[in-house]
Amino acid sequence: MRVAKYYSNSDLRIEETLKPKIGKGEVLVQVEASGICGSDVMEWYRKDRVPLVLGHEIAGCIVEAGEGVTGFKVGDRVAVSHHVPCYNCDYCRNGYHTVCDTLRKTNFEPGGFAEYVRVPNINVQYGTYLLPDSVSYELATFIEPLACVLRAQRVANIKPAQSILVIGSGIAGILHIHLAARLGAGNIIATDICQWRLKKAKDLGADATLDAKDYSVEKLRELNCGKLADVVMLCTQASSAIRQAFLSVERSGTIVFFAPTDKDREVQLPVNELFWRAERKLVSSYAGSPQDHLDALELIKLGRLELEGMITHRLPFKDIGLGFKLVAEAGESLKVIIKPQE
């Protein structure tokens, strides 16, 4: 079978390898659609482990089912989560499934940028989701990123009518904007350095936009009834964006660190200005639990979100290098989907 081996953002090679063999309780999925995530283009995170087969936003069809598999059969259309928790550790028992040690170790083989993946038993149990006929393979690639967004907004404890500043309007930021608007948030303001993305943000739910190059607290207040933002979603890794977040959050407000920074990035924290007498909160959110995935699938199934308009590129397997270039450049692209069977 074919796989796309990742050596760097500018070096992806289509190579031949053996189709994975499944064991007891496992399934083999023929991958029909695989989305490129912003984390896939974080070179610093990959460079010591290359070559790799990346890809975790996948959907496809079960073509083999091992002994003992229940609930699934050959021919089922599914989405599969690469990371799943154990449900038994202290983290899981306390509701923090996404920091579970098992979640950090689980994966499917060899990765979503392949014609087929082997889904281990634990992933079959806790991270494989049947797709209704109304959900296409392409739409199903949104389940994983949308699950991450759902969890982050729950962690932020967003209340109706609260104002939200989304810093960075790539696909993650756009999903935050669109979901918050659909769930009844108040004033939603988007920032980015790309005018094309700012227009997309406005089309998909932002009440106002600000060019990050010309951003100022005064402009934020003008767009938000004289106030700073109740919730700030950091969806970019730039140090300047982090500083903007510190300046832009209202008293009693929350900053959510959704996107990672470059490796070993440190920022100065204005402790008195941020916290003393202000009760601001800094929180982080990573990944999504199986329940978040199920909630995401339900939203997609119900047609509550306009996801088709976020898909900007559908590329055959041979053009995966172009896909990575588009995502890494963070320009006129949002959701880039690779079709391993084409």
CSV table of C-alpha atoms in Angstrom, one decimal:
chain,number,residue,atom,x,y,z
A,1,MET,CA,0.0,0.0,0.0
A,2,ARG,CA,1.0,3.6,-0.3
A,3,VAL,CA,1.9,5.9,2.6
A,4,ALA,CA,3.1,9.5,2.7
A,5,LYS,CA,6.3,9.7,4.6
A,6,TYR,CA,7.0,13.0,6.4
A,7,TYR,CA,10.6,14.2,6.4
A,8,SER,CA,9.9,17.9,6.7
A,9,ASN,CA,7.1,20.3,5.7
A,10,SER,CA,8.7,20.6,2.3
A,11,ASP,CA,9.6,16.9,1.9
A,12,LEU,CA,6.8,14.4,1.8
A,13,ARG,CA,7.4,11.2,-0.1
A,14,ILE,CA,4.8,8.7,-1.4
A,15,GLU,CA,6.3,5.3,-0.6
A,16,GLU,CA,5.2,1.6,-0.7
A,17,THR,CA,4.9,-0.5,2.4
A,18,LEU,CA,3.1,-3.6,3.5
A,19,LYS,CA,-0.5,-3.4,4.4
A,20,PRO,CA,-0.9,-3.7,8.2
A,21,LYS,CA,-2.0,-7.1,9.6
A,22,ILE,CA,-4.8,-7.0,12.2
A,23,GLY,CA,-5.1,-9.1,15.3
A,24,LYS,CA,-7.9,-10.0,17.7
A,25,GLY,CA,-10.3,-7.2,18.5
A,26,GLU,CA,-8.8,-5.0,15.7
A,27,VAL,CA,-10.1,-3.6,12.4
A,28,LEU,CA,-8.5,-2.5,9.2
A,29,VAL,CA,-9.8,0.8,7.8
A,30,GLN,CA,-9.5,1.9,4.2
A,31,VAL,CA,-8.9,5.6,4.5
A,32,GLU,CA,-11.1,7.7,2.2
A,33,ALA,CA,-10.3,11.2,3.6
A,34,SER,CA,-7.6,12.5,5.9
A,35,GLY,CA,-7.4,16.2,7.0
A,36,ILE,CA,-4.1,18.0,7.5
A,37,CYS,CA,-4.0,19.5,11.0
A,38,GLY,CA,-2.0,22.6,12.0
A,39,SER,CA,-0.1,20.3,14.4
A,40,ASP,CA,1.1,18.2,11.4
A,41,VAL,CA,3.2,21.1,10.2
A,42,MET,CA,5.0,21.7,13.5
A,43,GLU,CA,8.5,20.8,12.3
A,44,TRP,CA,10.2,21.2,15.7
A,45,TYR,CA,7.8,18.6,17.2
A,46,ARG,CA,8.7,16.0,14.5
A,47,LYS,CA,12.3,16.6,13.4
A,48,ASP,CA,13.9,14.2,15.9
A,49,ARG,CA,11.5,11.3,14.9
A,50,VAL,CA,11.3,11.5,11.1
A,51,PRO,CA,10.5,9.8,8.8
A,52,LEU,CA,6.9,9.5,10.0
A,53,VAL,CA,3.5,8.8,8.6
A,54,LEU,CA,1.3,11.5,10.1
A,55,GLY,CA,-2.4,12.2,9.8
A,56,HIS,CA,-5.1,11.8,12.5
A,57,GLU,CA,-8.3,13.4,11.2
A,58,ILE,CA,-9.5,10.3,9.3
A,59,ALA,CA,-12.6,8.6,8.0
A,60,GLY,CA,-13.0,5.5,5.9
A,61,CYS,CA,-14.5,2.1,5.5
A,62,ILE,CA,-13.8,-1.1,7.5
A,63,VAL,CA,-12.4,-3.7,5.2
A,64,GLU,CA,-11.3,-6.3,7.7
A,65,ALA,CA,-12.5,-7.1,11.2
A,66,GLY,CA,-10.6,-9.3,13.6
A,67,GLU,CA,-11.9,-12.0,15.9
A,68,GLY,CA,-13.9,-10.7,18.8
A,69,VAL,CA,-14.8,-7.4,17.3
A,70,THR,CA,-18.3,-6.4,18.3
A,71,GLY,CA,-20.3,-3.4,17.2
A,72,PHE,CA,-18.6,-3.1,13.9
A,73,LYS,CA,-18.4,-5.1,10.7
A,74,VAL,CA,-16.8,-5.1,7.2
A,75,GLY,CA,-18.4,-2.3,5.1
A,76,ASP,CA,-19.1,0.0,8.0
A,77,ARG,CA,-18.3,3.7,7.4
A,78,VAL,CA,-16.4,5.1,10.4
A,79,ALA,CA,-14.3,7.9,11.8
A,80,VAL,CA,-11.4,6.8,14.1
A,81,SER,CA,-9.7,8.7,16.9
A,82,HIS,CA,-6.0,8.1,17.1
A,83,HIS,CA,-5.6,8.9,20.9
A,84,VAL,CA,-8.0,7.3,23.4
A,85,PRO,CA,-7.9,7.3,27.2
A,86,CYS,CA,-7.9,4.3,29.6
A,87,TYR,CA,-10.9,5.3,31.6
A,88,ASN,CA,-9.3,3.8,34.7
A,89,CYS,CA,-6.6,6.2,35.9
A,90,ASP,CA,-7.0,9.1,38.4
A,91,TYR,CA,-7.0,11.6,35.5
A,92,CYS,CA,-9.9,9.8,33.7
A,93,ARG,CA,-11.8,9.2,36.9
A,94,ASN,CA,-11.7,13.0,37.6
A,95,GLY,CA,-12.8,13.9,34.1
A,96,TYR,CA,-9.4,14.8,32.6
A,97,HIS,CA,-9.3,12.2,29.9
A,98,THR,CA,-7.0,14.2,27.6
A,99,VAL,CA,-4.1,14.1,30.0
A,100,CYS,CA,-4.3,10.4,30.5
A,101,ASP,CA,-1.0,8.5,30.0
A,102,THR,CA,-2.7,6.0,27.8
A,103,LEU,CA,-4.2,8.7,25.6
A,104,ARG,CA,-0.6,9.9,24.9
A,105,LYS,CA,0.6,6.5,23.9
A,106,THR,CA,-2.3,5.2,21.7
A,107,ASN,CA,-2.4,5.5,18.0
A,108,PHE,CA,-3.4,3.7,14.8
A,109,GLU,CA,-0.9,2.2,12.4
A,110,PRO,CA,0.9,3.6,10.5
A,111,GLY,CA,-0.9,7.0,10.4
A,112,GLY,CA,-3.8,8.7,8.6
A,113,PHE,CA,-1.8,9.6,5.5
A,114,ALA,CA,-1.9,6.0,4.2
A,115,GLU,CA,-4.3,3.9,2.1
A,116,TYR,CA,-5.1,1.7,5.1
A,117,VAL,CA,-4.7,1.9,8.9
A,118,ARG,CA,-4.8,-0.8,11.6
A,119,VAL,CA,-7.0,0.2,14.5
A,120,PRO,CA,-5.9,-1.4,17.8
A,121,ASN,CA,-8.4,-2.9,20.1
A,122,ILE,CA,-8.5,0.0,22.6
A,123,ASN,CA,-9.1,2.4,19.7
A,124,VAL,CA,-11.9,0.2,18.4
A,125,GLN,CA,-13.5,0.2,21.8
A,126,TYR,CA,-13.2,3.9,22.7
A,127,GLY,CA,-12.3,5.8,19.5
A,128,THR,CA,-14.2,4.3,16.5
A,129,TYR,CA,-17.5,6.0,15.5
A,130,LEU,CA,-20.1,4.8,13.0
A,131,LEU,CA,-21.0,7.4,10.4
A,132,PRO,CA,-24.6,7.9,9.4
A,133,ASP,CA,-25.3,8.1,5.7
A,134,SER,CA,-25.8,11.8,6.0
A,135,VAL,CA,-22.2,12.4,7.1
A,136,SER,CA,-19.7,12.2,4.2
A,137,TYR,CA,-16.1,11.1,4.7
A,138,GLU,CA,-15.0,14.7,4.2
A,139,LEU,CA,-17.3,16.0,6.8
A,140,ALA,CA,-16.2,13.2,9.2
A,141,THR,CA,-12.6,14.6,9.1
A,142,PHE,CA,-14.0,17.5,11.2
A,143,ILE,CA,-14.9,15.3,14.1
A,144,GLU,CA,-11.5,15.3,15.7
A,145,PRO,CA,-10.7,19.0,15.4
A,146,LEU,CA,-14.3,19.9,16.4
A,147,ALA,CA,-14.0,17.7,19.5
A,148,CYS,CA,-10.9,19.7,20.5
A,149,VAL,CA,-12.8,22.9,20.0
A,150,LEU,CA,-15.8,21.7,22.0
A,151,ARG,CA,-13.6,20.7,24.9
A,152,ALA,CA,-11.7,24.0,24.9
A,153,GLN,CA,-15.0,26.0,25.0
A,154,ARG,CA,-16.2,23.9,27.8
A,155,VAL,CA,-12.9,24.4,29.7
A,156,ALA,CA,-13.4,28.2,29.2
A,157,ASN,CA,-16.8,27.9,30.7
A,158,ILE,CA,-18.3,30.3,28.1
A,159,LYS,CA,-21.6,31.7,29.2
A,160,PRO,CA,-24.3,33.1,26.9
A,161,ALA,CA,-23.7,36.7,25.7
A,162,GLN,CA,-20.0,36.7,26.8
A,163,SER,CA,-17.7,38.4,24.3
A,164,ILE,CA,-15.0,36.3,22.7
A,165,LEU,CA,-11.7,37.3,21.1
A,166,VAL,CA,-10.3,34.7,18.8
A,167,ILE,CA,-6.6,35.3,18.0
A,168,GLY,CA,-5.7,33.5,14.8
A,169,SER,CA,-8.3,32.6,12.2
A,170,GLY,CA,-7.0,29.4,10.7
A,171,ILE,CA,-9.2,26.4,10.7
A,172,ALA,CA,-9.0,26.0,14.5
A,173,GLY,CA,-9.9,29.7,15.0
A,174,ILE,CA,-12.7,29.5,12.5
A,175,LEU,CA,-14.2,26.5,14.2
A,176,HIS,CA,-14.1,28.3,17.5
A,177,ILE,CA,-15.8,31.3,15.9
A,178,HIS,CA,-18.4,29.3,14.2
A,179,LEU,CA,-19.2,27.0,17.1
A,180,ALA,CA,-19.4,29.9,19.6
A,181,ALA,CA,-21.8,31.8,17.3
A,182,ARG,CA,-24.0,28.7,16.9
A,183,LEU,CA,-24.0,28.2,20.7
A,184,GLY,CA,-25.2,31.7,21.4
A,185,ALA,CA,-22.0,33.6,22.4
A,186,GLY,CA,-22.1,37.4,22.5
A,187,ASN,CA,-19.8,39.6,20.5
A,188,ILE,CA,-17.2,37.5,18.6
A,189,ILE,CA,-14.1,39.3,17.4
A,190,ALA,CA,-11.5,37.6,15.1
A,191,THR,CA,-7.9,38.6,14.4
A,192,ASP,CA,-5.4,37.4,11.8
A,193,ILE,CA,-2.7,38.9,9.6
A,194,CYS,CA,-4.4,37.4,6.5
A,195,GLN,CA,-7.3,39.5,5.1
A,196,TRP,CA,-8.7,36.4,3.2
A,197,ARG,CA,-9.0,34.6,6.5
A,198,LEU,CA,-10.6,37.6,8.2
A,199,LYS,CA,-13.2,37.6,5.5
A,200,LYS,CA,-13.9,33.9,6.1
A,201,ALA,CA,-14.1,34.6,9.9
A,202,LYS,CA,-16.8,37.2,9.2
A,203,ASP,CA,-18.7,35.0,6.9
A,204,LEU,CA,-18.7,32.2,9.4
A,205,GLY,CA,-19.8,34.0,12.5
A,206,ALA,CA,-17.5,36.7,13.7
A,207,ASP,CA,-19.3,40.0,14.5
A,208,ALA,CA,-16.1,42.0,13.8
A,209,THR,CA,-12.5,41.5,12.7
A,210,LEU,CA,-9.2,43.1,13.4
A,211,ASP,CA,-6.0,43.0,11.4
A,212,ALA,CA,-3.4,41.6,13.9
A,213,LYS,CA,-0.7,43.8,12.4
A,214,ASP,CA,-2.7,46.9,13.4
A,215,TYR,CA,-4.2,45.5,16.6
A,216,SER,CA,-4.7,47.6,19.7
A,217,VAL,CA,-6.6,47.4,22.9
A,218,GLU,CA,-8.3,50.7,22.0
A,219,LYS,CA,-9.6,49.1,18.7
A,220,LEU,CA,-10.9,46.1,20.7
A,221,ARG,CA,-12.8,48.3,23.1
A,222,GLU,CA,-14.3,50.2,20.1
A,223,LEU,CA,-15.7,47.0,18.8
A,224,ASN,CA,-16.8,45.6,22.2
A,225,CYS,CA,-18.8,48.3,23.8
A,226,GLY,CA,-15.9,49.8,25.6
A,227,LYS,CA,-14.9,46.5,27.2
A,228,LEU,CA,-12.0,44.0,26.8
A,229,ALA,CA,-12.9,40.4,25.9
A,230,ASP,CA,-14.5,38.0,28.5
A,231,VAL,CA,-12.8,35.0,26.8
A,232,VAL,CA,-9.7,35.0,24.7
A,233,MET,CA,-9.0,32.0,22.5
A,234,LEU,CA,-5.3,31.8,21.5
A,235,CYS,CA,-5.2,29.9,18.2
A,236,THR,CA,-1.8,30.9,17.1
A,237,GLN,CA,1.7,30.3,18.4
A,238,ALA,CA,3.2,33.8,17.9
A,239,SER,CA,4.7,35.5,20.9
A,240,SER,CA,3.1,38.7,19.9
A,241,ALA,CA,-0.3,37.0,20.0
A,242,ILE,CA,0.3,35.9,23.6
A,243,ARG,CA,1.1,39.4,24.6
A,244,GLN,CA,-2.1,40.6,22.9
A,245,ALA,CA,-4.1,38.1,24.9
A,246,PHE,CA,-2.6,39.3,28.2
A,247,LEU,CA,-3.7,42.9,27.3
A,248,SER,CA,-7.1,42.0,25.9
A,249,VAL,CA,-8.8,39.9,28.6
A,250,GLU,CA,-11.4,41.6,30.9
A,251,ARG,CA,-11.3,41.4,34.7
A,252,SER,CA,-12.7,38.0,35.7
A,253,GLY,CA,-12.1,36.8,32.1
A,254,THR,CA,-10.3,33.7,30.8
A,255,ILE,CA,-7.4,33.1,28.3
A,256,VAL,CA,-7.4,29.7,26.7
A,257,PHE,CA,-4.1,28.5,25.4
A,258,PHE,CA,-5.4,26.3,22.5
A,259,ALA,CA,-2.4,26.4,20.1
A,260,PRO,CA,1.1,25.3,21.2
A,261,THR,CA,4.1,27.6,20.7
A,262,ASP,CA,7.5,26.8,19.3
A,263,LYS,CA,9.6,24.5,21.4
A,264,ASP,CA,10.9,26.0,24.7
A,265,ARG,CA,9.1,29.3,24.0
A,266,GLU,CA,8.9,31.4,27.2
A,267,VAL,CA,6.9,34.6,27.8
A,268,GLN,CA,7.0,37.1,30.6
A,269,LEU,CA,3.9,37.0,32.7
A,270,PRO,CA,2.7,40.4,34.1
A,271,VAL,CA,1.4,38.8,37.3
A,272,ASN,CA,0.1,42.0,39.1
A,273,GLU,CA,-1.5,43.4,36.0
A,274,LEU,CA,-3.2,40.2,35.1
A,275,PHE,CA,-4.2,38.7,38.4
A,276,TRP,CA,-4.0,40.9,41.4
A,277,ARG,CA,-7.5,42.3,42.1
A,278,ALA,CA,-8.6,41.2,38.6
A,279,GLU,CA,-9.3,37.4,39.0
A,280,ARG,CA,-8.3,36.6,35.4
A,281,LYS,CA,-7.7,32.9,34.6
A,282,LEU,CA,-5.2,31.2,32.3
A,283,VAL,CA,-6.2,27.7,31.2
A,284,SER,CA,-5.1,25.3,28.5
A,285,SER,CA,-6.9,22.7,26.5
A,286,TYR,CA,-5.5,19.7,24.6
A,287,ALA,CA,-7.3,17.2,22.4
A,288,GLY,CA,-10.8,15.9,23.0
A,289,SER,CA,-12.2,13.0,24.9
A,290,PRO,CA,-14.3,10.2,23.3
A,291,GLN,CA,-17.5,12.0,24.5
A,292,ASP,CA,-16.3,15.2,22.8
A,293,HIS,CA,-15.9,13.2,19.6
A,294,LEU,CA,-19.4,11.8,20.0
A,295,ASP,CA,-20.8,15.4,20.6
A,296,ALA,CA,-18.9,16.6,17.6
A,297,LEU,CA,-20.4,13.9,15.4
A,298,GLU,CA,-23.9,14.7,16.7
A,299,LEU,CA,-23.5,18.3,15.7
A,300,ILE,CA,-22.3,17.4,12.3
A,301,LYS,CA,-25.1,14.8,11.9
A,302,LEU,CA,-27.7,17.4,12.8
A,303,GLY,CA,-26.3,19.8,10.3
A,304,ARG,CA,-25.8,22.5,12.9
A,305,LEU,CA,-22.6,23.8,11.4
A,306,GLU,CA,-21.6,25.0,8.0
A,307,LEU,CA,-18.5,22.9,7.5
A,308,GLU,CA,-18.5,22.4,3.7
A,309,GLY,CA,-17.6,26.1,3.3
A,310,MET,CA,-14.5,25.6,5.4
A,311,ILE,CA,-13.1,23.0,3.0
A,312,THR,CA,-10.8,24.9,0.7
A,313,HIS,CA,-8.8,22.1,-0.9
A,314,ARG,CA,-9.4,18.4,-1.7
A,315,LEU,CA,-6.2,16.8,-3.0
A,316,PRO,CA,-5.3,13.4,-4.4
A,317,PHE,CA,-2.6,11.5,-2.5
A,318,LYS,CA,0.2,12.5,-4.9
A,319,ASP,CA,-0.4,16.2,-4.1
A,320,ILE,CA,0.0,15.9,-0.3
A,321,GLY,CA,3.2,18.0,-0.5
A,322,LEU,CA,1.1,20.9,-1.8
A,323,GLY,CA,-1.4,20.3,1.0
A,324,PHE,CA,1.4,20.7,3.6
A,325,LYS,CA,2.7,23.8,1.9
A,326,LEU,CA,-0.8,25.4,2.0
A,327,VAL,CA,-1.3,24.6,5.7
A,328,ALA,CA,2.3,25.7,6.7
A,329,GLU,CA,1.9,29.0,4.8
A,330,ALA,CA,-1.3,29.8,6.7
A,331,GLY,CA,-2.6,31.9,3.8
A,332,GLU,CA,-5.7,31.3,1.6
A,333,SER,CA,-6.6,27.9,2.9
A,334,LEU,CA,-8.6,26.5,5.8
A,335,LYS,CA,-9.5,22.8,5.7
A,336,VAL,CA,-7.2,20.8,3.5
A,337,ILE,CA,-8.3,17.2,2.9
A,338,ILE,CA,-6.1,14.4,1.4
A,339,LYS,CA,-7.8,11.5,-0.5
A,340,PRO,CA,-5.5,8.5,-0.1
A,341,GLN,CA,-7.5,6.4,-2.6
A,342,GLU,CA,-7.1,8.9,-5.4
